[in-house]
Amino acid sequence: METCIAHVDANCFYASVEMAEHPELLGKAIAVCGDPANRHGIILTASYPAKRKGVKTAMAIWEAKALCPELILVRADLRLYMRYSRYTRDIFYRYTDRVEPFGLDEAWLGLRGCPACGGEPLRIVQAISDAFKRELGITCSIGLSFSKVYAKLGSDYKKPDAITVFDRANYRERVFPLPVSDLLYVGRATTRKLNEMGIYTIGDLATCDPARLQRKLGKMGLVVHRFANGYDDEHICQVGDRAPVKSVGNSWTTPRDLTEDTDAWVVFMLLCESVGARLRELGCKCRGIEISVRDASLSWFSRQTVLPMPTNITEELTAAACALFRCHYHWSKGLRSLGVRGFDLVWSDEPVQLRLDIDANRQEELMRLDGAIDDLRRRYGFSIVQRAKVWTRPELARLDARHDNVVHPHGYFGQMEGL
Ligand SMILES: [Mg+2]
């Protein structure tokens, strides 16, 4: 099979965009953060000169300043980064209509049979890398392979400004020695379980007996085994597709019965955090939300509503889920399980009618907050940051709804059902 799937990842995206917009910052140690005036605020992204001095994402500003006194702090401007994200997509569309965004600064491209650059995938990604530099003033790392998972590994393999090819001839030698935690969807919990089985590298996982993996990890064991071997669904959504998936949902059977509104709020908040994060990663918003409720006698119902505006903001999703819940449940019995699903998905950058009854500034703040939380969790794991109110119920707060439950778009794992 030919290597015709690319994964493009912009390097230090927020910091690079700031340098592209403000050339006087070029080559300097800069860091993007929420509020430069708050010494206890946190670094979101740092430029390479800052990284070389030891500045890292999630570090407190005072700590970063101690390591690198000349560090220039820049306030994050999510709208600007979203604009650049659209510019990157415009570049991709010159070469292919199969573009699947993954967050603001990453995307998979399907290059099979694309006429551009004589149909030669390596020349197409070279042209994309050049266009990033020439037109946007930022660099990217690109992985080119025969599967989405391997392409993503390729874009991580060498940074910045690099192209890595994993093909049929070299993947055993280059991919197999990588740590298993590098693999997409292998989070900390899964890594721990795999390590317990003596599996440390992607090669260990690829050559492990799938039945053994299934016993330890359930269906997810078979999925990661396929990923390790470079098999995935390969589908990359096309321009004009409404969205790559139809809905994103997650549910949780709680460690104790829920008995009051605050319990339910905490669980809805954790579930909406995972659903919101997944929507944001896909570059989508949902127009509707559905909750499902199961009580201690295992009787079950679901209710849905259309939202006033499409959203992927955690707080708005949680408010909508809780409002539906209060409207339809009145605590006749304790509850065993709750679920949330966002449906009727649209692209995040699809224009929407502004509404006077919705505070756009507040929305912007919430978007910035979600973006910062996503960034931190992507790099440092779920527990690096949590909402204080969730800890009013510590026994519930420990749920990492995203990774313990593996929230996935329904469309994607629907294709794995046959396993
Ligand atoms: Mg990046």
Tab-separated table of C-alpha atoms and ligand atoms in Angstrom:
chain	number	residue	atom	x	y	z
A	1	MET	CA	0.000	0.000	0.000
A	2	GLU	CA	1.351	3.447	-0.832
A	3	THR	CA	2.217	6.104	1.722
A	4	CYS	CA	-0.482	8.626	0.990
A	5	ILE	CA	-1.710	9.847	4.386
A	6	ALA	CA	-0.052	12.911	5.844
A	7	HIS	CA	-0.320	14.379	9.339
A	8	VAL	CA	0.675	18.025	9.566
A	9	ASP	CA	1.441	19.576	12.961
A	10	ALA	CA	2.361	23.260	13.279
A	11	ASN	CA	5.381	23.766	15.569
A	12	CYS	CA	4.802	25.759	18.809
A	13	PHE	CA	1.660	27.026	17.141
A	14	TYR	CA	0.585	29.904	19.427
A	15	ALA	CA	4.142	31.212	19.825
A	16	SER	CA	4.875	30.862	16.102
A	17	VAL	CA	1.734	32.786	15.165
A	18	GLU	CA	2.683	35.592	17.559
A	19	MET	CA	6.134	35.786	15.967
A	20	ALA	CA	4.629	35.792	12.471
A	21	GLU	CA	2.368	38.700	13.472
A	22	HIS	CA	5.093	40.549	15.390
A	23	PRO	CA	8.392	40.030	13.531
A	24	GLU	CA	10.260	41.952	16.252
A	25	LEU	CA	9.733	38.832	18.418
A	26	LEU	CA	11.397	36.501	15.901
A	27	GLY	CA	14.219	34.422	17.297
A	28	LYS	CA	13.550	35.650	20.838
A	29	ALA	CA	12.549	33.699	23.917
A	30	ILE	CA	8.798	34.230	24.067
A	31	ALA	CA	5.967	32.468	25.851
A	32	VAL	CA	2.219	32.691	25.326
A	33	CYS	CA	0.185	32.697	28.514
A	34	GLY	CA	-3.298	33.579	29.765
A	35	ASP	CA	-2.466	36.750	31.681
A	36	PRO	CA	1.127	38.057	31.661
A	37	ALA	CA	0.460	40.165	34.773
A	38	ASN	CA	-0.376	37.141	36.890
A	39	ARG	CA	2.898	35.702	38.163
A	40	HIS	CA	1.142	32.488	39.067
A	41	GLY	CA	-0.428	32.205	35.613
A	42	ILE	CA	0.704	29.354	33.420
A	43	ILE	CA	2.749	29.104	30.209
A	44	LEU	CA	0.714	27.744	27.283
A	45	THR	CA	3.378	27.578	24.575
A	46	ALA	CA	6.996	28.673	24.411
A	47	SER	CA	9.246	29.432	21.433
A	48	TYR	CA	12.317	27.245	20.819
A	49	PRO	CA	14.813	29.769	22.290
A	50	ALA	CA	12.683	29.793	25.481
A	51	LYS	CA	12.455	25.992	25.479
A	52	ARG	CA	16.217	25.748	25.251
A	53	LYS	CA	16.389	27.717	28.524
A	54	GLY	CA	14.106	25.152	30.129
A	55	VAL	CA	10.750	26.953	29.778
A	56	LYS	CA	7.980	24.407	29.464
A	57	THR	CA	4.253	24.352	28.928
A	58	ALA	CA	2.240	24.375	32.190
A	59	MET	CA	5.085	26.007	34.101
A	60	ALA	CA	4.111	28.966	36.314
A	61	ILE	CA	5.153	32.330	34.900
A	62	TRP	CA	7.390	33.162	37.875
A	63	GLU	CA	9.167	29.839	37.456
A	64	ALA	CA	9.714	30.419	33.731
A	65	LYS	CA	11.029	33.936	34.428
A	66	ALA	CA	13.492	32.529	36.940
A	67	LEU	CA	14.915	30.176	34.305
A	68	CYS	CA	14.846	32.723	31.519
A	69	PRO	CA	14.825	36.347	32.791
A	70	GLU	CA	14.665	37.808	29.255
A	71	LEU	CA	11.463	35.846	28.516
A	72	ILE	CA	8.868	37.961	26.689
A	73	LEU	CA	5.316	37.178	27.755
A	74	VAL	CA	2.468	37.463	25.274
A	75	ARG	CA	-1.214	37.258	26.128
A	76	ALA	CA	-2.978	34.406	24.263
A	77	ASP	CA	-5.260	35.521	21.447
A	78	LEU	CA	-7.378	32.523	20.508
A	79	ARG	CA	-9.226	34.330	17.735
A	80	LEU	CA	-5.929	35.043	16.006
A	81	TYR	CA	-4.888	31.389	16.325
A	82	MET	CA	-8.218	30.294	14.882
A	83	ARG	CA	-7.664	32.601	11.924
A	84	TYR	CA	-4.252	31.060	11.269
A	85	SER	CA	-5.803	27.637	11.664
A	86	ARG	CA	-8.165	28.513	8.791
A	87	TYR	CA	-5.196	29.740	6.726
A	88	THR	CA	-3.483	26.375	7.188
A	89	ARG	CA	-6.637	24.631	6.030
A	90	ASP	CA	-6.779	26.857	2.950
A	91	ILE	CA	-3.278	25.667	2.066
A	92	PHE	CA	-4.295	22.000	2.472
A	93	TYR	CA	-7.321	22.446	0.228
A	94	ARG	CA	-5.094	23.436	-2.691
A	95	TYR	CA	-3.797	19.888	-2.748
A	96	THR	CA	-6.622	17.710	-1.457
A	97	ASP	CA	-10.246	17.908	-0.407
A	98	ARG	CA	-9.687	15.224	2.209
A	99	VAL	CA	-8.688	17.215	5.293
A	100	GLU	CA	-9.485	16.145	8.846
A	101	PRO	CA	-8.503	18.713	11.483
A	102	PHE	CA	-7.305	17.530	14.897
A	103	GLY	CA	-7.277	20.562	17.145
A	104	LEU	CA	-6.316	23.993	15.841
A	105	ASP	CA	-2.825	23.162	14.668
A	106	GLU	CA	-2.961	19.599	13.367
A	107	ALA	CA	-4.686	17.828	10.500
A	108	TRP	CA	-4.661	14.597	8.546
A	109	LEU	CA	-4.618	14.841	4.778
A	110	GLY	CA	-5.641	12.120	2.355
A	111	LEU	CA	-3.328	12.326	-0.650
A	112	ARG	CA	-4.277	9.183	-2.547
A	113	GLY	CA	-4.766	9.983	-6.203
A	114	CYS	CA	-4.376	13.738	-5.744
A	115	PRO	CA	-3.353	15.257	-9.074
A	116	ALA	CA	-1.320	18.078	-7.477
A	117	CYS	CA	2.478	17.774	-7.792
A	118	GLY	CA	2.159	14.884	-10.202
A	119	GLY	CA	0.331	12.817	-7.596
A	120	GLU	CA	3.552	12.331	-5.631
A	121	PRO	CA	2.706	12.563	-1.885
A	122	LEU	CA	6.236	13.482	-0.805
A	123	ARG	CA	6.295	16.423	-3.225
A	124	ILE	CA	2.854	17.537	-2.040
A	125	VAL	CA	3.904	17.632	1.629
A	126	GLN	CA	7.116	19.427	0.676
A	127	ALA	CA	4.998	22.055	-1.100
A	128	ILE	CA	2.741	22.371	1.962
A	129	SER	CA	5.720	22.820	4.263
A	130	ASP	CA	7.086	25.533	1.940
A	131	ALA	CA	3.710	27.311	1.811
A	132	PHE	CA	3.537	27.350	5.633
A	133	LYS	CA	6.897	29.104	5.766
A	134	ARG	CA	6.469	31.422	2.814
A	135	GLU	CA	2.845	32.482	3.317
A	136	LEU	CA	2.227	32.169	7.054
A	137	GLY	CA	5.738	32.526	8.430
A	138	ILE	CA	5.438	29.413	10.583
A	139	THR	CA	6.910	25.930	10.341
A	140	CYS	CA	5.344	22.509	10.636
A	141	SER	CA	6.359	18.892	11.118
A	142	ILE	CA	4.824	16.385	8.746
A	143	GLY	CA	4.484	12.624	8.938
A	144	LEU	CA	3.763	10.657	5.785
A	145	SER	CA	2.685	7.043	5.987
A	146	PHE	CA	0.144	4.419	4.995
A	147	SER	CA	-2.016	4.869	8.107
A	148	LYS	CA	-3.323	7.807	10.117
A	149	VAL	CA	-1.759	6.576	13.334
A	150	TYR	CA	1.686	6.157	11.767
A	151	ALA	CA	1.409	9.530	10.008
A	152	LYS	CA	0.779	11.148	13.385
A	153	LEU	CA	3.775	9.355	14.887
A	154	GLY	CA	5.796	10.693	11.961
A	155	SER	CA	4.890	14.317	12.648
A	156	ASP	CA	6.025	13.866	16.272
A	157	TYR	CA	9.212	12.033	15.296
A	158	LYS	CA	11.279	15.021	14.228
A	159	LYS	CA	10.682	18.694	15.065
A	160	PRO	CA	10.676	21.476	14.039
A	161	ASP	CA	10.307	21.893	10.281
A	162	ALA	CA	10.733	18.271	9.265
A	163	ILE	CA	9.200	15.566	7.103
A	164	THR	CA	9.308	11.953	8.258
A	165	VAL	CA	8.230	9.030	6.097
A	166	PHE	CA	7.227	5.688	7.626
A	167	ASP	CA	6.701	3.294	4.749
A	168	ARG	CA	6.321	-0.467	4.420
A	169	ALA	CA	10.062	-0.864	4.049
A	170	ASN	CA	11.173	1.056	7.166
A	171	TYR	CA	8.368	1.000	9.726
A	172	ARG	CA	9.609	-2.001	11.692
A	173	GLU	CA	12.998	-0.409	12.119
A	174	ARG	CA	11.757	3.133	12.867
A	175	VAL	CA	8.286	2.851	14.459
A	176	PHE	CA	8.615	-0.352	16.471
A	177	PRO	CA	11.295	0.944	18.903
A	178	LEU	CA	9.143	3.965	19.911
A	179	PRO	CA	7.568	3.900	23.388
A	180	VAL	CA	4.042	2.553	23.360
A	181	SER	CA	2.772	5.762	25.009
A	182	ASP	CA	3.564	7.659	21.774
A	183	LEU	CA	0.690	5.849	20.072
A	184	LEU	CA	-2.548	7.736	19.550
A	185	TYR	CA	-5.147	6.912	22.237
A	186	VAL	CA	-2.644	5.139	24.462
A	187	GLY	CA	-2.991	7.366	27.518
A	188	ARG	CA	-1.417	6.944	30.919
A	189	ALA	CA	-3.910	4.370	32.195
A	190	THR	CA	-3.471	2.160	29.111
A	191	THR	CA	0.319	2.597	29.171
A	192	ARG	CA	0.386	1.425	32.784
A	193	LYS	CA	-1.643	-1.682	31.954
A	194	LEU	CA	0.515	-2.475	28.928
A	195	ASN	CA	3.711	-2.025	30.961
A	196	GLU	CA	2.322	-4.494	33.502
A	197	MET	CA	2.088	-6.978	30.637
A	198	GLY	CA	5.742	-6.352	29.717
A	199	ILE	CA	4.823	-4.217	26.707
A	200	TYR	CA	6.992	-1.107	26.461
A	201	THR	CA	7.419	-0.352	22.778
A	202	ILE	CA	5.055	-0.128	19.825
A	203	GLY	CA	6.814	-3.208	18.451
A	204	ASP	CA	6.056	-5.128	21.679
A	205	LEU	CA	2.397	-4.204	21.254
A	206	ALA	CA	2.275	-4.977	17.532
A	207	THR	CA	3.672	-8.467	18.018
A	208	CYS	CA	1.659	-9.301	21.152
A	209	ASP	CA	-1.114	-11.894	20.930
A	210	PRO	CA	-4.343	-9.891	20.431
A	211	ALA	CA	-6.328	-12.326	22.597
A	212	ARG	CA	-4.054	-11.487	25.556
A	213	LEU	CA	-4.619	-7.792	24.962
A	214	GLN	CA	-8.348	-8.267	24.788
A	215	ARG	CA	-8.384	-10.083	28.114
A	216	LYS	CA	-6.536	-7.216	29.798
A	217	LEU	CA	-8.007	-4.179	27.997
A	218	GLY	CA	-11.259	-5.352	26.436
A	219	LYS	CA	-12.120	-4.132	22.974
A	220	MET	CA	-9.645	-1.257	23.339
A	221	GLY	CA	-6.867	-3.909	23.405
A	222	LEU	CA	-7.748	-4.951	19.864
A	223	VAL	CA	-7.955	-1.359	18.706
A	224	VAL	CA	-4.486	-0.420	19.975
A	225	HIS	CA	-3.075	-3.661	18.573
A	226	ARG	CA	-4.372	-2.683	15.132
A	227	PHE	CA	-2.981	0.833	15.570
A	228	ALA	CA	0.442	-0.507	16.566
A	229	ASN	CA	0.499	-2.513	13.332
A	230	GLY	CA	-0.397	0.509	11.243
A	231	TYR	CA	-3.963	-0.552	10.525
A	232	ASP	CA	-6.680	2.010	11.033
A	233	ASP	CA	-9.822	3.013	9.240
A	234	GLU	CA	-7.877	5.371	6.938
A	235	HIS	CA	-10.979	7.381	6.314
A	236	ILE	CA	-10.274	11.088	6.114
A	237	CYS	CA	-13.323	13.243	5.839
A	238	GLN	CA	-13.910	15.329	2.780
A	239	VAL	CA	-14.697	18.996	2.285
A	240	GLY	CA	-18.429	19.383	2.246
A	241	ASP	CA	-18.833	16.550	4.711
A	242	ARG	CA	-20.941	18.138	7.362
A	243	ALA	CA	-18.567	16.912	10.038
A	244	PRO	CA	-16.323	13.886	10.405
A	245	VAL	CA	-18.706	12.250	12.860
A	246	LYS	CA	-22.373	12.515	13.738
A	247	SER	CA	-22.145	12.806	17.476
A	248	VAL	CA	-19.766	12.637	20.414
A	249	GLY	CA	-20.870	11.130	23.681
A	250	ASN	CA	-19.746	9.658	26.961
A	251	SER	CA	-21.420	8.087	29.964
A	252	TRP	CA	-20.333	6.909	33.383
A	253	THR	CA	-21.559	4.406	35.930
A	254	THR	CA	-20.627	6.127	39.167
A	255	PRO	CA	-18.769	4.510	42.096
A	256	ARG	CA	-21.734	5.286	44.377
A	257	ASP	CA	-25.374	6.177	43.774
A	258	LEU	CA	-25.994	9.854	43.131
A	259	THR	CA	-28.560	11.363	45.451
A	260	GLU	CA	-28.718	15.104	44.855
A	261	ASP	CA	-28.288	17.893	42.312
A	262	THR	CA	-24.648	18.666	43.220
A	263	ASP	CA	-23.683	15.005	42.634
A	264	ALA	CA	-25.328	15.137	39.229
A	265	TRP	CA	-23.702	18.489	38.438
A	266	VAL	CA	-20.218	17.111	39.174
A	267	VAL	CA	-20.753	14.085	36.934
A	268	PHE	CA	-22.272	16.162	34.128
A	269	MET	CA	-19.365	18.595	34.379
A	270	LEU	CA	-16.795	15.779	34.059
A	271	LEU	CA	-18.662	14.197	31.158
A	272	CYS	CA	-19.108	17.545	29.397
A	273	GLU	CA	-15.414	18.289	29.833
A	274	SER	CA	-14.607	15.100	27.926
A	275	VAL	CA	-17.275	15.643	25.264
A	276	GLY	CA	-16.284	19.316	24.867
A	277	ALA	CA	-12.583	18.427	24.589
A	278	ARG	CA	-13.322	15.831	21.925
A	279	LEU	CA	-15.510	18.290	19.962
A	280	ARG	CA	-12.771	20.915	20.130
A	281	GLU	CA	-10.209	18.389	18.993
A	282	LEU	CA	-12.370	17.553	15.983
A	283	GLY	CA	-12.876	21.263	15.262
A	284	CYS	CA	-16.632	20.868	15.758
A	285	LYS	CA	-19.532	22.248	17.765
A	286	CYS	CA	-22.840	20.566	18.503
A	287	ARG	CA	-26.254	22.049	17.882
A	288	GLY	CA	-28.003	19.666	20.230
A	289	ILE	CA	-27.371	17.859	23.491
A	290	GLU	CA	-28.841	14.667	24.909
A	291	ILE	CA	-28.639	13.301	28.429
A	292	SER	CA	-29.272	9.731	29.496
A	293	VAL	CA	-30.177	8.833	33.068
A	294	ARG	CA	-30.290	5.402	34.713
A	295	ASP	CA	-31.527	4.974	38.274
A	296	ALA	CA	-30.667	2.406	40.922
A	297	SER	CA	-33.452	0.077	39.710
A	298	LEU	CA	-31.788	0.305	36.269
A	299	SER	CA	-34.747	1.957	34.588
A	300	TRP	CA	-33.534	4.395	32.010
A	301	PHE	CA	-34.575	7.447	30.001
A	302	SER	CA	-32.990	10.016	27.699
A	303	ARG	CA	-33.981	13.570	26.789
A	304	GLN	CA	-32.568	15.964	24.247
A	305	THR	CA	-32.722	19.626	23.388
A	306	VAL	CA	-31.531	21.985	20.677
A	307	LEU	CA	-29.045	24.595	21.930
A	308	PRO	CA	-29.560	28.339	21.362
A	309	MET	CA	-26.231	28.405	19.459
A	310	PRO	CA	-23.871	25.595	18.428
A	311	THR	CA	-21.191	25.209	21.092
A	312	ASN	CA	-18.258	23.138	22.300
A	313	ILE	CA	-17.710	25.187	25.476
A	314	THR	CA	-17.605	22.911	28.516
A	315	GLU	CA	-19.528	25.296	30.738
A	316	GLU	CA	-22.341	25.797	28.210
A	317	LEU	CA	-22.636	22.053	27.607
A	318	THR	CA	-22.786	21.429	31.355
A	319	ALA	CA	-25.420	24.131	31.884
A	320	ALA	CA	-27.575	22.662	29.101
A	321	ALA	CA	-27.204	19.097	30.435
A	322	CYS	CA	-28.080	20.158	33.988
A	323	ALA	CA	-31.087	22.201	32.838
A	324	LEU	CA	-32.436	19.181	30.930
A	325	PHE	CA	-31.816	17.012	33.961
A	326	ARG	CA	-33.601	19.347	36.412
A	327	CYS	CA	-36.535	19.565	34.047
A	328	HIS	CA	-36.972	15.784	33.754
A	329	TYR	CA	-35.759	14.238	36.997
A	330	HIS	CA	-36.963	14.845	40.543
A	331	TRP	CA	-34.952	12.470	42.762
A	332	SER	CA	-37.485	9.746	43.389
A	333	LYS	CA	-34.544	7.288	43.439
A	334	GLY	CA	-30.749	7.384	43.569
A	335	LEU	CA	-28.947	7.334	40.223
A	336	ARG	CA	-26.442	4.795	38.963
A	337	SER	CA	-25.305	6.243	35.668
A	338	LEU	CA	-25.415	9.448	33.595
A	339	GLY	CA	-24.531	10.117	29.991
A	340	VAL	CA	-24.104	13.145	27.720
A	341	ARG	CA	-24.059	13.251	23.934
A	342	GLY	CA	-23.563	16.244	21.658
A	343	PHE	CA	-25.241	15.721	18.277
A	344	ASP	CA	-25.912	17.520	15.000
A	345	LEU	CA	-22.277	18.596	14.644
A	346	VAL	CA	-21.056	21.548	12.606
A	347	TRP	CA	-17.552	22.871	11.957
A	348	SER	CA	-16.405	25.351	14.607
A	349	ASP	CA	-15.575	28.038	12.094
A	350	GLU	CA	-18.916	27.866	10.308
A	351	PRO	CA	-20.414	31.368	10.502
A	352	VAL	CA	-23.273	31.724	12.974
A	353	GLN	CA	-25.763	34.473	13.586
A	354	LEU	CA	-24.666	36.495	16.619
A	355	ARG	CA	-27.294	36.830	19.286
A	356	LEU	CA	-27.838	39.843	21.494
A	357	ASP	CA	-28.942	37.705	24.423
A	358	ILE	CA	-25.612	35.850	24.532
A	359	ASP	CA	-22.588	37.601	26.051
A	360	ALA	CA	-19.867	37.246	23.401
A	361	ASN	CA	-17.107	38.438	25.744
A	362	ARG	CA	-18.014	35.850	28.311
A	363	GLN	CA	-18.026	33.187	25.569
A	364	GLU	CA	-14.615	34.281	24.440
A	365	GLU	CA	-13.288	33.988	27.995
A	366	LEU	CA	-14.754	30.502	28.336
A	367	MET	CA	-13.230	29.478	24.993
A	368	ARG	CA	-9.836	30.702	26.147
A	369	LEU	CA	-10.233	28.805	29.389
A	370	ASP	CA	-11.149	25.565	27.588
A	371	GLY	CA	-8.250	26.028	25.170
A	372	ALA	CA	-5.804	26.487	28.032
A	373	ILE	CA	-7.161	23.446	29.910
A	374	ASP	CA	-7.006	21.277	26.756
A	375	ASP	CA	-3.444	22.321	26.150
A	376	LEU	CA	-2.344	21.528	29.671
A	377	ARG	CA	-4.119	18.187	29.775
A	378	ARG	CA	-2.859	17.148	26.362
A	379	ARG	CA	0.706	17.587	27.599
A	380	TYR	CA	0.530	16.791	31.290
A	381	GLY	CA	-2.472	14.573	31.794
A	382	PHE	CA	-5.919	15.099	33.135
A	383	SER	CA	-5.149	15.840	36.767
A	384	ILE	CA	-2.852	18.825	36.079
A	385	VAL	CA	-5.873	21.122	36.287
A	386	GLN	CA	-9.420	20.693	37.613
A	387	ARG	CA	-12.402	22.858	38.446
A	388	ALA	CA	-12.601	23.532	42.179
A	389	LYS	CA	-16.332	22.828	42.449
A	390	VAL	CA	-15.819	19.277	41.203
A	391	TRP	CA	-13.806	18.634	44.385
A	392	THR	CA	-16.882	19.170	46.543
A	393	ARG	CA	-17.402	15.493	45.667
A	394	PRO	CA	-13.840	14.084	45.773
A	395	GLU	CA	-14.983	10.477	45.319
A	396	LEU	CA	-16.527	11.490	41.977
A	397	ALA	CA	-13.892	14.035	40.970
A	398	ARG	CA	-11.300	11.391	40.237
A	399	LEU	CA	-12.968	10.374	36.994
A	400	ASP	CA	-10.815	11.184	34.004
A	401	ALA	CA	-13.846	10.827	31.760
A	402	ARG	CA	-11.729	11.349	28.704
A	403	HIS	CA	-9.134	8.660	29.195
A	404	ASP	CA	-10.618	6.219	31.653
A	405	ASN	CA	-13.716	5.876	29.518
A	406	VAL	CA	-12.175	6.654	26.138
A	407	VAL	CA	-14.671	9.032	24.647
A	408	HIS	CA	-14.834	8.595	20.920
A	409	PRO	CA	-16.856	9.855	18.075
A	410	HIS	CA	-19.574	7.305	17.446
A	411	GLY	CA	-18.854	7.126	13.730
A	412	TYR	CA	-15.252	6.117	14.276
A	413	PHE	CA	-15.671	3.252	16.660
A	414	GLY	CA	-18.834	2.137	14.890
A	415	GLN	CA	-16.462	0.791	12.277
A	416	MET	CA	-14.629	-1.236	14.886
A	417	GLU	CA	-17.802	-2.933	16.090
A	418	GLY	CA	-17.036	-6.040	14.086
A	419	LEU	CA	-13.906	-6.757	16.126
B	1	MG	MG	1.579	21.555	17.209
